[in-house]
Short mmCIF file of C-alpha atoms in Angstrom, two decimals:
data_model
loop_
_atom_site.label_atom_id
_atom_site.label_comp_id
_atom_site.label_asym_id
_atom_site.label_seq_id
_atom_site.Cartn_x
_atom_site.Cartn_y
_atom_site.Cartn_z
CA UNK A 1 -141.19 -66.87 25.50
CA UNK A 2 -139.30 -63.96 27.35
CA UNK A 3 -136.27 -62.85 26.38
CA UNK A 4 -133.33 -60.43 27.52
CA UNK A 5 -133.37 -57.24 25.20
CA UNK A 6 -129.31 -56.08 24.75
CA UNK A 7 -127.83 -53.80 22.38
CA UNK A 8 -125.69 -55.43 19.61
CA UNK A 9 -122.36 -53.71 20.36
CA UNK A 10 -120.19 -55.68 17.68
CA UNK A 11 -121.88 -53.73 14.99
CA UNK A 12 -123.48 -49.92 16.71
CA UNK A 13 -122.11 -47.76 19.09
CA UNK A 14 -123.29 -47.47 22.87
CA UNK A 15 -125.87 -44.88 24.24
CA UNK A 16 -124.38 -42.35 26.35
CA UNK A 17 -126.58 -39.37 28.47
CA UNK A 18 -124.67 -35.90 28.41
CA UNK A 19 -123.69 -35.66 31.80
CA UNK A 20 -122.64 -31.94 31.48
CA UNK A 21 -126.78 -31.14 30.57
CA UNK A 22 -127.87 -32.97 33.44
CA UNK A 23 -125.54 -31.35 35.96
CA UNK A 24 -126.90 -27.91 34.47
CA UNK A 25 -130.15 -28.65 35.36
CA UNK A 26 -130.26 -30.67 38.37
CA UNK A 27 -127.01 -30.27 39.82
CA UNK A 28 -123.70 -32.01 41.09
CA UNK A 29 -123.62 -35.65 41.92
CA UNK A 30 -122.41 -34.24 45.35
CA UNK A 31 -125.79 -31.43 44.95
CA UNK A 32 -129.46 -32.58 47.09
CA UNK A 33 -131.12 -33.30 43.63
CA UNK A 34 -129.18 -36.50 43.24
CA UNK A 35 -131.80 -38.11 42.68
CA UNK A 36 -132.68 -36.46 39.80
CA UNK A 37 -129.62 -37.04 38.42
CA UNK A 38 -131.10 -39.83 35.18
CA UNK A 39 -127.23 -40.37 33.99
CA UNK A 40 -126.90 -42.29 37.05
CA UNK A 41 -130.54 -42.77 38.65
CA UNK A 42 -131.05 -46.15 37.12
CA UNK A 43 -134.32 -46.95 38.80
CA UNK A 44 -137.90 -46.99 37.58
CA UNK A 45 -139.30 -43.50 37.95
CA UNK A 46 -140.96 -41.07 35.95
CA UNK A 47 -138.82 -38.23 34.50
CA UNK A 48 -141.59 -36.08 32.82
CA UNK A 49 -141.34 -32.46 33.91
CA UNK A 50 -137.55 -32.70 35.52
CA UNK A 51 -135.76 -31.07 32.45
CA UNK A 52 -137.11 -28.36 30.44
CA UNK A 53 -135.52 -29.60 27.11
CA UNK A 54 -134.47 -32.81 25.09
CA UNK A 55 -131.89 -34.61 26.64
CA UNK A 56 -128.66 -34.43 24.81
CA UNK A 57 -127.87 -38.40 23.87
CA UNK A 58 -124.64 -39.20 22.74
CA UNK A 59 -122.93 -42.31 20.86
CA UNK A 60 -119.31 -41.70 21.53
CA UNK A 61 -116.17 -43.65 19.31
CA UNK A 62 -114.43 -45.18 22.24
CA UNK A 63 -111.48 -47.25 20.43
CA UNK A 64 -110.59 -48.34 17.14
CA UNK A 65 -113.40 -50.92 16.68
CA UNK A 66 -115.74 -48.37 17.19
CA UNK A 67 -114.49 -46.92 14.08
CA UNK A 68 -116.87 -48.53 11.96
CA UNK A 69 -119.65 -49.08 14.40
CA UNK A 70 -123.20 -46.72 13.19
CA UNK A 71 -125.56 -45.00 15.29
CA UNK A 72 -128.50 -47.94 15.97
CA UNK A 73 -132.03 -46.96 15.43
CA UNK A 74 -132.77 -48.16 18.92
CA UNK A 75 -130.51 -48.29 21.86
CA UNK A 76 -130.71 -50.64 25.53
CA UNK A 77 -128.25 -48.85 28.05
CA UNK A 78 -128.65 -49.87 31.62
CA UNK A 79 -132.40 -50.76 31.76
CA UNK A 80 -133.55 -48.47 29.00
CA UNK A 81 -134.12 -47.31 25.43
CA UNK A 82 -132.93 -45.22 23.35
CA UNK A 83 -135.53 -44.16 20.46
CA UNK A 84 -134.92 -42.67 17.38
CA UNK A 85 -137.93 -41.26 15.32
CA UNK A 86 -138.52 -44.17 13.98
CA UNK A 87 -137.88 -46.45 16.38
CA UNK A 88 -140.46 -44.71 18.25
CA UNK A 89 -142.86 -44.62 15.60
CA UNK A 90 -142.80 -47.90 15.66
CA UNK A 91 -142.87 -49.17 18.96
CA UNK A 92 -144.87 -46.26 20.81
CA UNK A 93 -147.94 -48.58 20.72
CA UNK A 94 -145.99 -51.76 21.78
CA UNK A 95 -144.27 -50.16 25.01
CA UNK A 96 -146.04 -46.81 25.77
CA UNK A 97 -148.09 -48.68 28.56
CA UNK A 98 -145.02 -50.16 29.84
CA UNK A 99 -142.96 -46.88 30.77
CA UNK A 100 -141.79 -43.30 29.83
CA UNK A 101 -141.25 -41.59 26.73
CA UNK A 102 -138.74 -37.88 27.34
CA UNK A 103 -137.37 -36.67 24.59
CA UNK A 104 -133.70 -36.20 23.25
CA UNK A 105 -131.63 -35.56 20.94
CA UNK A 106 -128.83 -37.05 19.05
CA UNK A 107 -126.85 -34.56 16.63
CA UNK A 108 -129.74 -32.11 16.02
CA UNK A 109 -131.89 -35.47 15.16
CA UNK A 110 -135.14 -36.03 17.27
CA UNK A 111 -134.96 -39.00 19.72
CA UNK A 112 -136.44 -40.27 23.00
CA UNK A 113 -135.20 -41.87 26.10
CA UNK A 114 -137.70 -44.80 27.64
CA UNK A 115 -137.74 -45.83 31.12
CA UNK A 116 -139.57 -48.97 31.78
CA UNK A 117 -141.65 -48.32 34.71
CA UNK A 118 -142.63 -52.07 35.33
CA UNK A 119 -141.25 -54.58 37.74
CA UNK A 120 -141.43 -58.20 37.58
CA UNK A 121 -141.77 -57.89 41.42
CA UNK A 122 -144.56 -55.87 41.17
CA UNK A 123 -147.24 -58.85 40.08
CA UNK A 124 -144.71 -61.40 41.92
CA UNK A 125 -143.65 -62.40 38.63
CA UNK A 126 -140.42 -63.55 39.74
CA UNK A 127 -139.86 -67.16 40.41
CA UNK A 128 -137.92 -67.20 43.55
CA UNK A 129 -137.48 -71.43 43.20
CA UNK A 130 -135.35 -71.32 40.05
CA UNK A 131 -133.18 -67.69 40.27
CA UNK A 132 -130.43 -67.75 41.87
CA UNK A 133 -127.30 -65.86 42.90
CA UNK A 134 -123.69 -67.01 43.74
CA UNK A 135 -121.72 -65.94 46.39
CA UNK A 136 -120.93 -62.63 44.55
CA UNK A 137 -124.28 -62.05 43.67
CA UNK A 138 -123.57 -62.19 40.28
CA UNK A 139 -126.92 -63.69 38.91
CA UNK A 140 -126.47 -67.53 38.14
CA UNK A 141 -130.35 -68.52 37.03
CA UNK A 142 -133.35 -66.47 36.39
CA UNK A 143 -136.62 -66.93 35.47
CA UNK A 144 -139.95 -65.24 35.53
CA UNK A 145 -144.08 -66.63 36.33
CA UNK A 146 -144.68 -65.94 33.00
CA UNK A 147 -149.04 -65.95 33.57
CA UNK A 148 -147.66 -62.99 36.46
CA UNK A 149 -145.63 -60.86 33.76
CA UNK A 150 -147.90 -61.19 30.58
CA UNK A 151 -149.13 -57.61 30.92
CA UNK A 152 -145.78 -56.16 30.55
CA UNK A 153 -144.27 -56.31 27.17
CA UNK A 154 -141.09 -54.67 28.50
CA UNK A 155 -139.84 -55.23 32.37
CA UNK A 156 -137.55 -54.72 34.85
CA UNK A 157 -136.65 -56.92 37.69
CA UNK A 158 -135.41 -55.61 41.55
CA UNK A 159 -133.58 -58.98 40.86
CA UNK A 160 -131.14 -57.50 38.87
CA UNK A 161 -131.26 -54.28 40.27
CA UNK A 162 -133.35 -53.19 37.62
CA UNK A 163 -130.04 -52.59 35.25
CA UNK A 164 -131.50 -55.63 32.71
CA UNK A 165 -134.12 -55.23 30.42
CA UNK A 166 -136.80 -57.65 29.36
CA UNK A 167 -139.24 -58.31 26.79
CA UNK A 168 -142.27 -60.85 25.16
CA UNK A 169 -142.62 -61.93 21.83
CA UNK A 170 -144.75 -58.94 21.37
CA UNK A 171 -141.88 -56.43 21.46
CA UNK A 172 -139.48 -58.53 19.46
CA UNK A 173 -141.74 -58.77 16.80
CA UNK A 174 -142.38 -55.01 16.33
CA UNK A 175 -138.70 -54.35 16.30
CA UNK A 176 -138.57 -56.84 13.70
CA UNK A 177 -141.74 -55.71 11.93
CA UNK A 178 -140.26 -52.21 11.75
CA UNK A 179 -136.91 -52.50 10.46
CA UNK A 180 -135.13 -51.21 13.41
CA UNK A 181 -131.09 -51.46 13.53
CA UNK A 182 -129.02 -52.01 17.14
CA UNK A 183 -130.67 -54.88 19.22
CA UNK A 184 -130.45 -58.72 19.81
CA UNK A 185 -132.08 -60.69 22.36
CA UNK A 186 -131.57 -63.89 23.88
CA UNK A 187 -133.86 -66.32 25.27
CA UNK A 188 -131.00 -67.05 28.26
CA UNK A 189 -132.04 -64.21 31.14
CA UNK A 190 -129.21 -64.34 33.35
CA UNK A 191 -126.95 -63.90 30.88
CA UNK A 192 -126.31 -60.69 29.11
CA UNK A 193 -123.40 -62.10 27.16
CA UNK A 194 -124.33 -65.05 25.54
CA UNK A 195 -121.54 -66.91 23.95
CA UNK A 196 -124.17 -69.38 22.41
CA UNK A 197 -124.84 -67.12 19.06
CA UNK A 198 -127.25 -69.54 18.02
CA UNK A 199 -129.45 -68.92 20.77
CA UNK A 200 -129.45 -65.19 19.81
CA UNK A 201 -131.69 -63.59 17.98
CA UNK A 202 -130.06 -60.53 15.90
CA UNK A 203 -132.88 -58.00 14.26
CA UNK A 204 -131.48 -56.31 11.23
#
């Protein structure tokens, strides 16, 4: 079964890149290295040699609830991960073919940023018959050739303009099997706010 990897925001706070670094290093949004620019460059790409040190990760208090909220062991934001060291101890194995490992930091701590690098697309894993859009293009149905995708334990989809992350039994289980804080997932793809809980899956 596949299933749509999303950060549990009720109880961690949200992943956020350190703009300022980024603009140090590769510019202005308005600059020719746009492009470059991986607080707002969303897509699949590789990152590796683009910024000579750990990419400052942040996981800012944004209203009251966040109050209580923790810092997760591992973050999704926008079609990637956010590692900590033991998040990525853990799952390195599980994912490393799938993507990119750069490293951050979060408070002094060690941490890496993963960019899934594979496309449903890219096998034609994407069952055309049953996804659908509506007239906003807001995604209504989705589903994947799941023989086409099995290779990929994490994946992206051109679908949903790569923004949505997701995942096999394979990956859930090693979150699970290491202990790691800050994710759910849920076995409905097209929708990243599931109002079912019983069809979610929290881990830890």
């Amino acid at each position: 079964m596949l299933h749509t990897v999303l950060s549990d925001s009720s109880q961690y706070l949200g992943a956020v890149i350190d703009s300022d670094y980024v603009a140090s290093i590769v510019g202005s949004l308005r600059g020719s290295r746009i492009d470059d620019r991986i607080d707002v460059n969303h897509q699949p790409r590789a990152w590796g040699g683009v910024f000579p040190d750990p990419i400052p990760v942040t996981f800012p208090v944004l209203s009251s609830d966040d109050k209580s909220k923790t810092i997760p062991d591992i973050a999704e934001f926008q079609g990637r991960l956010f590692l900590n060291e033991k998040a990525y101890q853990g799952l390195k194995p599980v994912i490393e073919s799938d993507g990119e490992f750069i490293p951050a930091t979060v408070d002094g701590e060690n941490g890496y940023i993963f960019t899934p690098l594979r496309k449903a697309e890219d096998v034609d894993g994407l069952d055309g018959s049953l996804s659908k859009k509506n007239e906003w293009e807001d995604v209504e149905h989705l589903a994947f050739l799941e023989d086409q995708v099995r290779g990929f334990n994490l994946f992206r989809a051109e679908y949903t303009a790569c923004m949505r992350l997701y995942c096999q039994e394979s990956f859930k289980g090693a979150v699970q099997n290491a202990n790691l804080t800050g994710l759910y997932f849920s076995p409905d793809l097209a929708n990243i706010f599931p109002e079912e809980r019983a069809s979610v899956t929290r881990i830890n």
